[in-house]
Tab-separated table of C-alpha atoms in Angstrom:
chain	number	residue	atom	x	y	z
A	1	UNK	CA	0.000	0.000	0.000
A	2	UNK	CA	3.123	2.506	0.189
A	3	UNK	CA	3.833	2.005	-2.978
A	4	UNK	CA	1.853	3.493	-5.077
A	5	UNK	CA	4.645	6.671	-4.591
A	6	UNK	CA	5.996	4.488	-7.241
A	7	UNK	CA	3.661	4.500	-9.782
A	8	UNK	CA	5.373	7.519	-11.545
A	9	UNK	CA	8.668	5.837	-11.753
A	10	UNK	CA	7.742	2.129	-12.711
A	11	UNK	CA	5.445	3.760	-16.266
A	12	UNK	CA	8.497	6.099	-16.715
A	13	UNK	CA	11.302	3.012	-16.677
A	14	UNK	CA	12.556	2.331	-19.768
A	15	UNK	CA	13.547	-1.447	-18.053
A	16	UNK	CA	10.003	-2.458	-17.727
A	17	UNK	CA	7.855	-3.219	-20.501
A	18	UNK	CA	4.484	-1.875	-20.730
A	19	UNK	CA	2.709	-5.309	-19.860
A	20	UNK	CA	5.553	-5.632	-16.904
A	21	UNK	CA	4.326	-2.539	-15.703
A	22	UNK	CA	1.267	-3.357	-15.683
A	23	UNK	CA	1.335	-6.669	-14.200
A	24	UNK	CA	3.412	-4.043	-10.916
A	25	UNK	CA	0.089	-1.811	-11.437
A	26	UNK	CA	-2.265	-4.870	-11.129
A	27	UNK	CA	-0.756	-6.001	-7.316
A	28	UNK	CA	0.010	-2.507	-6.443
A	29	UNK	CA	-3.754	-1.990	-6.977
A	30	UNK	CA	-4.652	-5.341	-4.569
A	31	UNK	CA	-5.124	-4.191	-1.114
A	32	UNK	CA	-7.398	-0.994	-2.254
A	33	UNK	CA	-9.657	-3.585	-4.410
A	34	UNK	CA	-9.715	-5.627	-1.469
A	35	UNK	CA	-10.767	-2.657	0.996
A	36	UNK	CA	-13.273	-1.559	-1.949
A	37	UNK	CA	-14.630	-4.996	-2.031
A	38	UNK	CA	-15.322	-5.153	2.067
A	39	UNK	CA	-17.195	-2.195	1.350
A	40	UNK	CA	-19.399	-2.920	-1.810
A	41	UNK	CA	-19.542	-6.822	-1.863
A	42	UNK	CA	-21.459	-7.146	1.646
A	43	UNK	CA	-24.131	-4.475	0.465
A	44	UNK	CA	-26.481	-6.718	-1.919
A	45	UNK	CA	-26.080	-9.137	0.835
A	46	UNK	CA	-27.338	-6.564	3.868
A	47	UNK	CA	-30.290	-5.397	1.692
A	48	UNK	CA	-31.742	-8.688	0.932
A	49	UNK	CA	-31.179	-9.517	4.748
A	50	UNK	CA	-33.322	-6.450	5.258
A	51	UNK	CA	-35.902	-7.645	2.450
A	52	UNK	CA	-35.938	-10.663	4.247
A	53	UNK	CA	-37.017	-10.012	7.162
A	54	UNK	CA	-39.435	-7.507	6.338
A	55	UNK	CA	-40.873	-9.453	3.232
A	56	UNK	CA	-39.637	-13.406	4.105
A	57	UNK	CA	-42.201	-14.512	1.315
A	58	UNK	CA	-41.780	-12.323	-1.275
A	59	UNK	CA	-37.601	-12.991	-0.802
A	60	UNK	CA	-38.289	-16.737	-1.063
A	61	UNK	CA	-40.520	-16.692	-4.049
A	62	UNK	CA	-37.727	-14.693	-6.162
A	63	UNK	CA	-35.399	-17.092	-4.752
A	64	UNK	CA	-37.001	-19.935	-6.177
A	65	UNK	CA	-38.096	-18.353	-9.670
A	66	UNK	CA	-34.269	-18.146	-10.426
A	67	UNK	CA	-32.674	-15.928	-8.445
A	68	UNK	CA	-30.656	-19.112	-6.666
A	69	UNK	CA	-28.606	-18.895	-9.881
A	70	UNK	CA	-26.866	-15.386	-9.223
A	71	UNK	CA	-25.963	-17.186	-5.637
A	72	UNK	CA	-24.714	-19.396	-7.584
A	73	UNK	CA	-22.631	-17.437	-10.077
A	74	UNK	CA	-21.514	-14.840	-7.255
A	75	UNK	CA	-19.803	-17.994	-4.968
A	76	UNK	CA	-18.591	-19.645	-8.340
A	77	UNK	CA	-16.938	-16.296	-9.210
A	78	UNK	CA	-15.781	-15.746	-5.357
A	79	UNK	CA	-15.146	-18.879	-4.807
A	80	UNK	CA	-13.690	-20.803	-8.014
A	81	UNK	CA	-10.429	-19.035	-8.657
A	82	UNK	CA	-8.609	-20.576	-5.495
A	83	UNK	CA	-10.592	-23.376	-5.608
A	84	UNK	CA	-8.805	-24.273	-8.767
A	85	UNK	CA	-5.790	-24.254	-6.976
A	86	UNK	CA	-5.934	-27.355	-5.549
A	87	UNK	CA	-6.781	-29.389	-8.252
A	88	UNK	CA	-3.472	-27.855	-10.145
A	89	UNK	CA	-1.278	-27.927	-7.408
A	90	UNK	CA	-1.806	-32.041	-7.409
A	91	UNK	CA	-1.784	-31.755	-11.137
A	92	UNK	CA	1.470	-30.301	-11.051
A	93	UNK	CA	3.596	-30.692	-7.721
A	94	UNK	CA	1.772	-33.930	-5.748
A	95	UNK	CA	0.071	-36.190	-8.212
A	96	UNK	CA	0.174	-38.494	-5.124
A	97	UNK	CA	-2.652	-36.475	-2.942
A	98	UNK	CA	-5.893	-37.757	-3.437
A	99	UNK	CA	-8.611	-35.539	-5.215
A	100	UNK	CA	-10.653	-35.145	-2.608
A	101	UNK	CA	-7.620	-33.688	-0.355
A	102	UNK	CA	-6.292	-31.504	-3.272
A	103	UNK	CA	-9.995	-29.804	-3.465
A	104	UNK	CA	-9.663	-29.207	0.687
A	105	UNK	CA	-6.498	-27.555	-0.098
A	106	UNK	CA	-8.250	-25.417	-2.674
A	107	UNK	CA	-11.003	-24.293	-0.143
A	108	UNK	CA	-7.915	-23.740	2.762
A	109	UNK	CA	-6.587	-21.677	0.140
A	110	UNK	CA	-9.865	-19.571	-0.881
A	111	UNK	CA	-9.667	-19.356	3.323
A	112	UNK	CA	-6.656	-18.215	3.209
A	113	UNK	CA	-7.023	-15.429	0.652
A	114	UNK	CA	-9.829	-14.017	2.265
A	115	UNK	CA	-8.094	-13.150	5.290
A	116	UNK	CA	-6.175	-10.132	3.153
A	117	UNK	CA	-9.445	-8.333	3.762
A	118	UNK	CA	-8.635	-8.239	7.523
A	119	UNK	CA	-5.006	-7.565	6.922
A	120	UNK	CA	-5.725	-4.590	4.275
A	121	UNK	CA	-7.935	-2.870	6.689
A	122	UNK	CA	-4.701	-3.592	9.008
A	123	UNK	CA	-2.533	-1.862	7.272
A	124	UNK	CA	-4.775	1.090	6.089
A	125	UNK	CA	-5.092	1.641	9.921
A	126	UNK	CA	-1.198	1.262	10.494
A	127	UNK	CA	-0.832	4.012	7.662
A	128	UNK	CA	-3.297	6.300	9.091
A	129	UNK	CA	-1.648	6.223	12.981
A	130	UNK	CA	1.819	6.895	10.416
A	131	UNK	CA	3.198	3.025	11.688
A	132	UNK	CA	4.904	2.673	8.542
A	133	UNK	CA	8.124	0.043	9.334
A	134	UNK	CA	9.126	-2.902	8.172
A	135	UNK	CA	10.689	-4.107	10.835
A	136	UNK	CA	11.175	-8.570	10.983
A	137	UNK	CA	8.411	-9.990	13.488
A	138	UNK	CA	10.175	-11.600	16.268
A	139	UNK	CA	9.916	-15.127	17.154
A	140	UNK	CA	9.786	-16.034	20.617
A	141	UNK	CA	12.141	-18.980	20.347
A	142	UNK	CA	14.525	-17.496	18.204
A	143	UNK	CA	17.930	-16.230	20.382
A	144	UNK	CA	18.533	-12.959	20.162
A	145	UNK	CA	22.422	-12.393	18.489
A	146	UNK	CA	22.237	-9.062	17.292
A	147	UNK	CA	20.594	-5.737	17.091
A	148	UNK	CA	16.595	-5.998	17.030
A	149	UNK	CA	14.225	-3.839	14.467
A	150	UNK	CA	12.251	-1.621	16.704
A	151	UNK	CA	8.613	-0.651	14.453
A	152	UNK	CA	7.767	3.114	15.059
C-alpha cells in the first residue's frame, strides 16, 4: 500500500515493458480492491437480509423463480479461482494427494485469501496512525544475536 509513490517511476522506466508494468500496477492496486470490495460486496447481501425479514415470502418466491442462480454465479466467481488451486497444485507438484484432499487444499486456500481483507484494513489503519516500518516480526524462540528492528 506505500507504494503506489511508485507508480510515476515504474510507467516512466525504460527497463520495464508496458505489460511488466502493468502486471506491478495490477498487485500494487490489490489491497485498495480488497478494501473496496469489504465495502461494496457485503451491500447486496445486507439489503436482501433487510428484504428478508421484512418481506420473508416475497424474498423466497424470487429465490425460487431463479434468483438461486446469481448465488450461484456470485460464490462460483468468489469462490472458483482458489478453488482451482488445488486441483493444479496435485496436477502439477503432488500427483500423489488424493482428489478429494487436493480440493480441501483449494477451499484452505480460498480461506486463506480471504483473510487479506482483515489484513488490508490492518494496514490502512497502520498508515493512518503513520506506523509505517518494516521491521522482521520476532519469534519467541529465536535467540537474540544481534541488534533488534524496533517498528515506530
Amino acid at each position: 500500500m506505500q507504494c503506489l509513490r511508485y507508480v510515476r517511476r515504474i510507467w516512466a522506466s525504460r527497463h520495464l515493458s508496458t505489460l511488466g508494468a502493468t502486471e506491478m500496477m495490477y498487485y500494487l492496486s490489490q489491497p485498495w480492491l480488497q478494501l473496496l470490495g469489504t465495502l461494496v460486496y457485503p451491500i447486496p447481501l445486507l439489503l436482501l437480509g433487510h428484504r428478508a425479514a421484512s418481506a420473508p415470502g416475497e424474498v423466497w418466491a424470487w429465490f425460487t423463480d431463479g434468483a438461486w442462480v446469481l448465488f450461484a454465479v456470485y460464490g462460483l466467481f468468489g469462490l472458483l479461482p482458489f478453488l482451482i488451486w488445488g486441483p493444479v497444485y496435485r496436477m502439477r507438484c503432488a500427483p500423489s494427494i488424493g482428489w478429494g484432499r487436493a480440493i480441501g487444499y483449494g477451499f484452505a486456500y480460498a480461506i486463506y485469501i480471504y483473510t487479506f481483507y482483515i489484513t488490508s484494513w490492518r494496514a490502512v489503519v497502520r498508515l493512518a496512525r503513520g506506523r509505517n516500518g518494516w521491521a522482521k516480526t520476532r519469534r519467541n524462540t529465536e535467540r537474540i544475536t544481534g541488534d533488534v528492528a524496533l517498528d515506530h
